[in-house]
PDB file of C-alpha atoms in Angstrom:
ATOM      1  CA  MET A1484       2.482 -15.465 -21.661  1.00 40.00           C
ATOM      2  CA  ALA A1485       1.116 -12.621 -24.537  1.00 39.00           C
ATOM      3  CA  PRO A1486      -1.674 -13.679 -25.388  1.00 38.00           C
ATOM      4  CA  PHE A1487      -3.161 -14.154 -21.482  1.00 36.00           C
ATOM      5  CA  ILE A1488      -1.572 -10.267 -21.106  1.00 37.00           C
ATOM      6  CA  HIS A1489      -3.494  -8.966 -24.576  1.00 38.00           C
ATOM      7  CA  GLN A1490      -6.910 -10.955 -24.485  1.00 40.00           C
ATOM      8  CA  PRO A1491      -9.539  -8.783 -26.282  1.00 45.00           C
ATOM      9  CA  LYS A1492     -12.604  -7.413 -23.851  1.00 45.00           C
ATOM     10  CA  SER A1493     -14.967 -10.987 -24.954  1.00 46.00           C
ATOM     11  CA  PRO A1494     -18.592 -10.050 -25.097  1.00 48.00           C
ATOM     12  CA  HIS A1495     -19.556 -13.650 -23.638  1.00 42.00           C
ATOM     13  CA  PRO A1496     -21.653 -13.390 -20.396  1.00 45.00           C
ATOM     14  CA  ASN A1497     -18.888 -14.981 -18.542  1.00 48.00           C
ATOM     15  CA  GLY A1498     -16.092 -12.464 -20.635  1.00 48.00           C
ATOM     16  CA  LYS A1499     -15.573 -10.771 -16.164  1.00 54.00           C
ATOM     17  CA  LYS A1500     -14.761 -14.313 -15.253  1.00 52.00           C
ATOM     18  CA  ASN A1501     -12.642 -15.127 -18.465  1.00 51.00           C
ATOM     19  CA  ARG A1502     -10.983 -12.184 -17.444  1.00 58.00           C
ATOM     20  CA  ARG A1503     -10.573 -13.212 -14.047  1.00 56.00           C
ATOM     21  CA  ARG A1504      -8.975 -16.679 -15.229  1.00 56.00           C
ATOM     22  CA  PHE A1505      -6.806 -14.737 -17.688  1.00 55.00           C
ATOM     23  CA  LEU A1506      -4.918 -12.705 -14.667  1.00 59.00           C
ATOM     24  CA  ALA A1507      -4.779 -15.537 -12.227  1.00 56.00           C
ATOM     25  CA  LEU A1508      -2.806 -17.939 -15.676  1.00 56.00           C
ATOM     26  CA  GLU A1509      -0.506 -15.249 -15.963  1.00 63.00           C
ATOM     27  CA  VAL A1510       0.365 -14.569 -12.532  1.00 62.00           C
ATOM     28  CA  LEU A1511       0.583 -17.881 -11.612  1.00 58.00           C
ATOM     29  CA  GLY A1512       2.862 -18.585 -15.233  1.00 57.00           C
ATOM     30  CA  CYS A1513       5.217 -16.462 -14.181  1.00 60.00           C
ATOM     31  CA  CYS A1514       5.906 -17.764 -10.480  1.00 55.00           C
ATOM     32  CA  LEU A1515       6.225 -20.941 -12.004  1.00 50.00           C
ATOM     33  CA  CYS A1516       8.284 -20.169 -15.019  1.00 58.00           C
ATOM     34  CA  GLY A1517      11.345 -22.057 -15.520  1.00 53.00           C
ATOM     35  CA  GLY A1518       9.678 -24.515 -12.842  1.00 51.00           C
ATOM     36  CA  SER A1519       9.372 -28.280 -13.634  1.00 52.00           C
ATOM     37  CA  ILE A1520       6.833 -30.479 -15.259  1.00 49.00           C
ATOM     38  CA  ASP A1521       5.615 -32.060 -11.581  1.00 57.00           C
ATOM     39  CA  LYS A1522       5.352 -28.236 -10.270  1.00 54.00           C
ATOM     40  CA  TRP A1523       3.461 -26.867 -13.034  1.00 47.00           C
ATOM     41  CA  GLU A1524       1.097 -29.848 -13.033  1.00 55.00           C
ATOM     42  CA  ALA A1525       0.933 -29.548  -9.384  1.00 56.00           C
ATOM     43  CA  ALA A1526       0.475 -26.034  -9.824  1.00 53.00           C
ATOM     44  CA  LEU A1527      -2.349 -26.386 -12.737  1.00 52.00           C
ATOM     45  CA  ASP A1528      -4.598 -29.076 -10.478  1.00 57.00           C
ATOM     46  CA  GLY A1529      -5.227 -26.582  -7.870  1.00 54.00           C
ATOM     47  CA  PHE A1530      -6.091 -24.186 -10.338  1.00 51.00           C
ATOM     48  CA  LYS A1531      -9.116 -26.489 -11.520  1.00 51.00           C
ATOM     49  CA  SER A1532     -10.051 -26.393  -7.578  1.00 46.00           C
ATOM     50  CA  LYS A1533      -8.950 -23.155  -6.502  1.00 57.00           C
ATOM     51  CA  LYS A1534     -10.639 -19.707  -5.872  1.00 68.00           C
ATOM     52  CA  ILE A1535      -8.847 -17.171  -7.967  1.00 69.00           C
ATOM     53  CA  GLN A1536      -7.556 -15.483  -5.188  1.00 74.00           C
ATOM     54  CA  ASP A1537      -5.895 -18.533  -4.082  1.00 78.00           C
ATOM     55  CA  VAL A1538      -4.201 -19.264  -7.204  1.00 74.00           C
ATOM     56  CA  LEU A1539      -3.056 -15.417  -6.900  1.00 81.00           C
ATOM     57  CA  LYS A1540      -1.534 -16.141  -3.173  1.00 87.00           C
ATOM     58  CA  ILE A1541       0.706 -18.964  -4.917  1.00 83.00           C
ATOM     59  CA  SER A1542       2.722 -16.008  -6.713  1.00 85.00           C
ATOM     60  CA  TYR A1543       2.900 -13.728  -3.464  1.00 93.00           C
ATOM     61  CA  ASN A1544       3.950 -16.788  -0.749  1.00 92.00           C
ATOM     62  CA  ALA A1545       6.836 -17.405  -3.202  1.00 89.00           C
ATOM     63  CA  LEU A1546       8.222 -13.872  -2.984  1.00 94.00           C
ATOM     64  CA  ASP A1547      10.661 -12.746  -0.040  1.00 96.00           C
ATOM     65  CA  HIS A1548       9.383 -10.546   2.859  1.00 97.00           C
ATOM     66  CA  SER A1549      10.996  -7.465   1.434  1.00 96.00           C
ATOM     67  CA  VAL A1550       9.277  -7.991  -2.010  1.00 97.00           C
ATOM     68  CA  GLN A1551       6.528  -8.742   0.084  1.00 98.00           C
ATOM     69  CA  GLU A1552       5.848  -5.622   1.970  1.00 98.00           C
ATOM     70  CA  VAL A1553       6.427  -3.160  -1.176  1.00 98.00           C
ATOM     71  CA  PHE A1554       3.799  -4.964  -3.297  1.00 98.00           C
ATOM     72  CA  LEU A1555       1.483  -4.887   0.157  1.00 98.00           C
ATOM     73  CA  ASP A1556       2.423  -0.822   0.395  1.00 98.00           C
ATOM     74  CA  ILE A1557       1.311  -0.267  -3.707  1.00 98.00           C
ATOM     75  CA  ALA A1558      -1.473  -2.784  -2.872  1.00 98.00           C
ATOM     76  CA  CYS A1559      -3.014  -0.229   0.513  1.00 98.00           C
ATOM     77  CA  PHE A1560      -1.014   3.466  -0.694  1.00 98.00           C
ATOM     78  CA  PHE A1561       0.385   3.595  -3.675  1.00 98.00           C
ATOM     79  CA  LYS A1562      -1.686   2.406  -6.846  1.00 97.00           C
ATOM     80  CA  GLY A1563      -1.779   4.675  -9.243  1.00 95.00           C
ATOM     81  CA  LYS A1564       1.351   6.838  -8.352  1.00 95.00           C
ATOM     82  CA  ASP A1565       4.114   7.942  -9.636  1.00 95.00           C
ATOM     83  CA  THR A1566       7.055   5.705 -10.190  1.00 96.00           C
ATOM     84  CA  LYS A1567       9.786   7.309  -8.297  1.00 94.00           C
ATOM     85  CA  TYR A1568       7.455   8.033  -5.557  1.00 95.00           C
ATOM     86  CA  VAL A1569       7.231   4.473  -5.392  1.00 96.00           C
ATOM     87  CA  LYS A1570      10.030   3.947  -5.404  1.00 95.00           C
ATOM     88  CA  ASP A1571      11.306   6.474  -2.791  1.00 94.00           C
ATOM     89  CA  ALA A1572       8.487   5.817  -0.469  1.00 95.00           C
ATOM     90  CA  CYS A1573       9.216   1.708  -0.585  1.00 93.00           C
ATOM     91  CA  GLY A1574      12.495   2.253   1.445  1.00 86.00           C
ATOM     92  CA  LEU A1575      15.882  -0.013   0.262  1.00 82.00           C
ATOM     93  CA  ASN A1576      15.623  -2.121  -2.687  1.00 89.00           C
ATOM     94  CA  ALA A1577      12.690  -0.590  -3.409  1.00 95.00           C
ATOM     95  CA  SER A1578      13.916  -0.997  -7.236  1.00 95.00           C
ATOM     96  CA  TYR A1579      15.049  -4.439  -6.795  1.00 97.00           C
ATOM     97  CA  SER A1580      11.593  -5.368  -5.829  1.00 97.00           C
ATOM     98  CA  ILE A1581       9.272  -3.146  -8.230  1.00 97.00           C
ATOM     99  CA  GLU A1582      11.443  -5.353 -10.961  1.00 96.00           C
ATOM    100  CA  VAL A1583      10.519  -8.469  -8.893  1.00 95.00           C
ATOM    101  CA  LEU A1584       6.820  -7.475  -9.164  1.00 96.00           C
ATOM    102  CA  ILE A1585       6.892  -6.403 -13.080  1.00 94.00           C
ATOM    103  CA  GLU A1586       8.563  -9.921 -13.625  1.00 90.00           C
ATOM    104  CA  LYS A1587       6.073 -11.687 -11.604  1.00 89.00           C
ATOM    105  CA  ALA A1588       3.242  -9.811 -13.297  1.00 86.00           C
ATOM    106  CA  LEU A1589       1.943  -8.583 -10.054  1.00 92.00           C
ATOM    107  CA  ILE A1590       2.180  -4.771 -10.921  1.00 94.00           C
ATOM    108  CA  SER A1591       3.055  -2.674 -14.272  1.00 92.00           C
ATOM    109  CA  VAL A1592       4.245   0.565 -14.767  1.00 94.00           C
ATOM    110  CA  GLU A1593       1.716   2.264 -17.209  1.00 93.00           C
ATOM    111  CA  HIS A1594       2.887   5.586 -19.286  1.00 89.00           C
ATOM    112  CA  SER A1595       0.781   8.744 -19.352  1.00 83.00           C
ATOM    113  CA  SER A1596       2.204  11.776 -21.305  1.00 79.00           C
ATOM    114  CA  SER A1597       3.781  13.639 -18.231  1.00 80.00           C
ATOM    115  CA  ASP A1598       4.851  10.597 -15.866  1.00 86.00           C
ATOM    116  CA  ASN A1599       4.999   6.927 -15.151  1.00 94.00           C
ATOM    117  CA  TYR A1600       2.974   5.333 -12.858  1.00 96.00           C
ATOM    118  CA  ILE A1601       2.241   2.147 -10.910  1.00 97.00           C
ATOM    119  CA  TRP A1602      -0.361   0.334 -11.589  1.00 95.00           C
ATOM    120  CA  MET A1603      -1.800  -3.120 -10.243  1.00 92.00           C
ATOM    121  CA  HIS A1604      -5.049  -4.918 -11.820  1.00 87.00           C
ATOM    122  CA  ASP A1605      -8.102  -4.711  -8.641  1.00 88.00           C
ATOM    123  CA  LEU A1606      -7.863  -8.451  -8.315  1.00 85.00           C
ATOM    124  CA  LEU A1607      -4.363  -8.234  -7.297  1.00 90.00           C
ATOM    125  CA  GLU A1608      -5.073  -5.174  -5.333  1.00 94.00           C
ATOM    126  CA  GLU A1609      -8.062  -6.902  -3.295  1.00 92.00           C
ATOM    127  CA  MET A1610      -5.773  -9.698  -2.777  1.00 92.00           C
ATOM    128  CA  GLY A1611      -3.287  -7.429  -1.073  1.00 96.00           C
ATOM    129  CA  LYS A1612      -5.764  -5.603   1.304  1.00 97.00           C
ATOM    130  CA  ASP A1613      -6.933  -9.159   2.416  1.00 95.00           C
ATOM    131  CA  ILE A1614      -3.642 -10.031   3.534  1.00 96.00           C
ATOM    132  CA  VAL A1615      -3.394  -7.434   5.967  1.00 98.00           C
ATOM    133  CA  GLN A1616      -6.440  -7.422   7.264  1.00 98.00           C
ATOM    134  CA  GLN A1617      -6.406 -11.074   7.790  1.00 97.00           C
ATOM    135  CA  GLU A1618      -3.562 -10.472   9.846  1.00 98.00           C
ATOM    136  CA  SER A1619      -5.751  -8.832  12.252  1.00 98.00           C
ATOM    137  CA  PRO A1620      -9.850  -9.517  11.626  1.00 97.00           C
ATOM    138  CA  THR A1621     -11.628  -7.899  14.494  1.00 96.00           C
ATOM    139  CA  GLU A1622      -9.278  -5.325  15.460  1.00 97.00           C
ATOM    140  CA  ALA A1623      -7.549  -2.874  12.993  1.00 98.00           C
ATOM    141  CA  GLY A1624      -5.132  -1.449  15.532  1.00 97.00           C
ATOM    142  CA  GLY A1625      -3.606  -4.759  15.571  1.00 97.00           C
ATOM    143  CA  ARG A1626      -2.872  -4.626  11.283  1.00 98.00           C
ATOM    144  CA  SER A1627       0.383  -3.437   9.791  1.00 99.00           C
ATOM    145  CA  ARG A1628      -1.256  -1.415   7.349  1.00 99.00           C
ATOM    146  CA  LEU A1629      -4.966   1.345   7.578  1.00 98.00           C
ATOM    147  CA  TRP A1630      -6.911   2.919   4.360  1.00 98.00           C
ATOM    148  CA  PHE A1631     -10.261   2.336   5.232  1.00 97.00           C
ATOM    149  CA  HIS A1632     -11.767   5.331   5.994  1.00 94.00           C
ATOM    150  CA  GLU A1633     -14.253   3.673   9.150  1.00 94.00           C
ATOM    151  CA  ASP A1634     -10.859   1.555  10.340  1.00 97.00           C
ATOM    152  CA  VAL A1635      -9.026   4.419  10.381  1.00 94.00           C
ATOM    153  CA  LYS A1636     -11.436   6.398  12.098  1.00 91.00           C
ATOM    154  CA  HIS A1637     -12.324   3.769  14.217  1.00 93.00           C
ATOM    155  CA  VAL A1638      -8.211   3.376  15.790  1.00 94.00           C
ATOM    156  CA  LEU A1639      -7.494   6.975  15.793  1.00 91.00           C
ATOM    157  CA  THR A1640     -11.236   8.112  17.577  1.00 88.00           C
ATOM    158  CA  ASN A1641     -10.192   5.010  20.102  1.00 91.00           C
ATOM    159  CA  ASN A1642      -6.617   5.148  20.842  1.00 91.00           C
ATOM    160  CA  THR A1643      -6.289   1.538  19.106  1.00 94.00           C
ATOM    161  CA  GLY A1644      -3.070   1.739  17.620  1.00 94.00           C
ATOM    162  CA  THR A1645      -0.540  -0.466  18.139  1.00 96.00           C
ATOM    163  CA  ASN A1646       3.539  -0.637  16.916  1.00 95.00           C
ATOM    164  CA  LYS A1647       2.286  -2.980  14.311  1.00 97.00           C
ATOM    165  CA  ILE A1648       1.656   0.219  12.297  1.00 98.00           C
ATOM    166  CA  THR A1649       4.018   0.797   9.844  1.00 97.00           C
ATOM    167  CA  GLY A1650       1.006   2.983   7.092  1.00 98.00           C
ATOM    168  CA  ILE A1651      -1.832   4.382   7.650  1.00 98.00           C
ATOM    169  CA  MET A1652      -3.935   6.436   5.113  1.00 97.00           C
ATOM    170  CA  LEU A1653      -6.318   9.112   6.147  1.00 94.00           C
ATOM    171  CA  ASN A1654      -8.614   9.940   2.664  1.00 92.00           C
ATOM    172  CA  PHE A1655     -12.352  10.375   4.612  1.00 88.00           C
ATOM    173  CA  PRO A1656     -15.364  10.451   2.188  1.00 86.00           C
ATOM    174  CA  LYS A1657     -16.781  14.144   2.352  1.00 76.00           C
ATOM    175  CA  GLN A1658     -19.409  13.990   5.793  1.00 64.00           C
ATOM    176  CA  ASP A1659     -16.269  12.608   7.346  1.00 63.00           C
ATOM    177  CA  ASP A1660     -13.424  15.325   6.240  1.00 56.00           C
ATOM    178  CA  LYS A1661     -13.865  17.291   9.075  1.00 62.00           C
ATOM    179  CA  ILE A1662     -13.639  15.452  12.407  1.00 68.00           C
ATOM    180  CA  PHE A1663     -11.232  16.635  15.219  1.00 71.00           C
ATOM    181  CA  LEU A1664      -8.305  14.480  15.896  1.00 76.00           C
ATOM    182  CA  ASP A1665      -5.589  15.115  18.416  1.00 78.00           C
ATOM    183  CA  VAL A1666      -2.201  14.062  17.081  1.00 81.00           C
ATOM    184  CA  GLY A1667      -1.214  13.413  20.650  1.00 79.00           C
ATOM    185  CA  LYS A1668      -3.224  11.002  21.284  1.00 83.00           C
ATOM    186  CA  SER A1669      -4.378   9.230  17.775  1.00 86.00           C
ATOM    187  CA  PHE A1670      -0.258   8.151  17.015  1.00 90.00           C
ATOM    188  CA  SER A1671       1.259   7.543  20.233  1.00 88.00           C
ATOM    189  CA  LYS A1672       1.004   3.977  20.432  1.00 92.00           C
ATOM    190  CA  MET A1673       2.156   3.808  16.913  1.00 94.00           C
ATOM    191  CA  LYS A1674       5.943   4.035  17.347  1.00 92.00           C
ATOM    192  CA  ASN A1675       7.246   1.559  13.745  1.00 95.00           C
ATOM    193  CA  LEU A1676       5.005   4.209  11.809  1.00 96.00           C
ATOM    194  CA  LYS A1677       6.802   4.949   8.291  1.00 96.00           C
ATOM    195  CA  ILE A1678       3.866   5.822   6.054  1.00 97.00           C
ATOM    196  CA  LEU A1679       1.358   8.558   7.133  1.00 96.00           C
ATOM    197  CA  ILE A1680      -0.189  10.137   4.153  1.00 97.00           C
ATOM    198  CA  ASN A1681      -3.723  12.173   4.923  1.00 94.00           C
ATOM    199  CA  HIS A1682      -5.331  13.583   2.512  1.00 92.00           C
ATOM    200  CA  ASN A1683      -8.614  15.506   3.841  1.00 88.00           C
ATOM    201  CA  VAL A1684      -8.816  15.065   7.681  1.00 87.00           C
ATOM    202  CA  CYS A1685      -7.942  17.798  10.309  1.00 83.00           C
ATOM    203  CA  LEU A1686      -6.154  16.954  13.057  1.00 82.00           C
ATOM    204  CA  SER A1687      -4.512  19.365  15.860  1.00 79.00           C
ATOM    205  CA  GLY A1688      -3.533  19.197  19.001  1.00 79.00           C
ATOM    206  CA  ASP A1689       0.363  18.197  19.788  1.00 77.00           C
ATOM    207  CA  ALA A1690       2.658  16.998  16.800  1.00 79.00           C
ATOM    208  CA  SER A1691       5.294  15.475  18.825  1.00 80.00           C
ATOM    209  CA  SER A1692       3.835  12.035  18.925  1.00 81.00           C
ATOM    210  CA  ILE A1693       4.417  11.341  15.436  1.00 85.00           C
ATOM    211  CA  ALA A1694       7.129   9.025  15.086  1.00 85.00           C
ATOM    212  CA  ASN A1695      10.644   9.426  13.624  1.00 90.00           C
ATOM    213  CA  ASN A1696      10.624   6.747  11.279  1.00 92.00           C
ATOM    214  CA  LEU A1697       8.479   7.756   9.181  1.00 94.00           C
ATOM    215  CA  ARG A1698       9.830   7.332   5.223  1.00 95.00           C
ATOM    216  CA  VAL A1699       6.875   9.258   3.945  1.00 96.00           C
ATOM    217  CA  LEU A1700       4.773  12.578   5.240  1.00 95.00           C
ATOM    218  CA  ASP A1701       2.542  13.299   3.092  1.00 96.00           C
ATOM    219  CA  TRP A1702      -0.025  15.509   4.209  1.00 93.00           C
ATOM    220  CA  ARG A1703      -2.310  18.180   2.899  1.00 92.00           C
ATOM    221  CA  GLY A1704      -3.188  21.229   4.927  1.00 89.00           C
ATOM    222  CA  PHE A1705      -0.642  20.069   7.420  1.00 89.00           C
ATOM    223  CA  PRO A1706      -2.217  22.350  11.028  1.00 87.00           C
ATOM    224  CA  PHE A1707       1.266  23.063  12.685  1.00 86.00           C
ATOM    225  CA  GLN A1708       3.403  26.618  11.669  1.00 87.00           C
ATOM    226  CA  PHE A1709       6.879  24.251  12.925  1.00 85.00           C
ATOM    227  CA  PHE A1710       7.252  20.809  13.485  1.00 85.00           C
ATOM    228  CA  PRO A1711       8.586  19.900  17.279  1.00 83.00           C
ATOM    229  CA  PRO A1712      11.678  20.300  18.364  1.00 84.00           C
ATOM    230  CA  ASN A1713      11.702  16.308  18.839  1.00 84.00           C
ATOM    231  CA  PHE A1714      10.896  15.442  15.056  1.00 86.00           C
ATOM    232  CA  ARG A1715      14.379  13.901  12.998  1.00 87.00           C
ATOM    233  CA  PRO A1716      12.835  11.378  10.758  1.00 89.00           C
ATOM    234  CA  ASN A1717      15.819  10.587   9.848  1.00 89.00           C
ATOM    235  CA  GLY A1718      14.672   8.289   6.685  1.00 91.00           C
ATOM    236  CA  LEU A1719      12.321  10.479   5.375  1.00 93.00           C
ATOM    237  CA  VAL A1720      12.672  10.870   1.436  1.00 94.00           C
ATOM    238  CA  VAL A1721       9.188  11.463   0.740  1.00 94.00           C
ATOM    239  CA  LEU A1722       7.839  15.268   2.284  1.00 93.00           C
ATOM    240  CA  SER A1723       4.734  16.899   0.449  1.00 93.00           C
ATOM    241  CA  LEU A1724       3.073  19.670   2.860  1.00 93.00           C
ATOM    242  CA  PRO A1725       0.413  21.218   0.503  1.00 93.00           C
ATOM    243  CA  ASP A1726      -1.858  24.031   1.199  1.00 91.00           C
ATOM    244  CA  SER A1727       0.411  23.962   5.201  1.00 89.00           C
ATOM    245  CA  ARG A1728       0.485  26.742   7.516  1.00 85.00           C
ATOM    246  CA  ILE A1729       4.252  25.152   7.958  1.00 85.00           C
ATOM    247  CA  LYS A1730       7.240  27.919   8.646  1.00 81.00           C
ATOM    248  CA  GLN A1731       9.807  26.556   9.285  1.00 76.00           C
ATOM    249  CA  LEU A1732      11.023  22.903   8.956  1.00 75.00           C
ATOM    250  CA  GLY A1733      13.248  22.492  11.742  1.00 64.00           C
ATOM    251  CA  GLU A1734      16.562  21.386  12.720  1.00 60.00           C
ATOM    252  CA  GLY A1735      15.451  17.734  12.121  1.00 53.00           C
ATOM    253  CA  LEU A1736      14.652  18.450   8.585  1.00 62.00           C
ATOM    254  CA  LYS A1737      17.773  19.818   7.511  1.00 56.00           C
TER     255      LYS A1737
END
């Protein structure tokens, strides 16, 4: 598949369309590697008639459930993040899942002068987010992951969160980042929340409703001086509280 991985940028007007096809062929090739001729022929026949996203989804559907979950976490939250951060954030067997995703050409590890980070093609990111949106097309609170600021704002202000939500990222446009939300009400129904990332939204109220299932608590400007005594996240592996008011972590985080 090397010709597809390292293809030159085409000056042709259809260059963008061709690069999409190269990506689909690369992902499909990695998925079908070692398969029978009949399997290849069937897949390539489908390639002619399907949209690029449908072709890419063939590889996703072939993954184990645990690997699919890591793929969706990366698509929704962790594209461009440090590799170690992602491995910690994605839970047990994340290293294995990441290796599988690399092997299937669904993600890559890129290198900079200071670190290594996880990268994903925009089309694959779009596919992952679409899979999550289709879990509950009309009500964002019924999805497993929330990242789009309008969906997050709707769920938190209307208290429509459910125990289906496992991850949420608050990253609002500047004009909306000063809205004030009550943590106690907004997160009370998210009993299975494992990833909570807050980049810029002001939250106040009672923090006792923050789920004990958290693996990731990444909250800029954490407004509380103490964690509530009932906050005992035994599975917490990523704790980042820059610019916070925290004075003491408490017994549950020692």
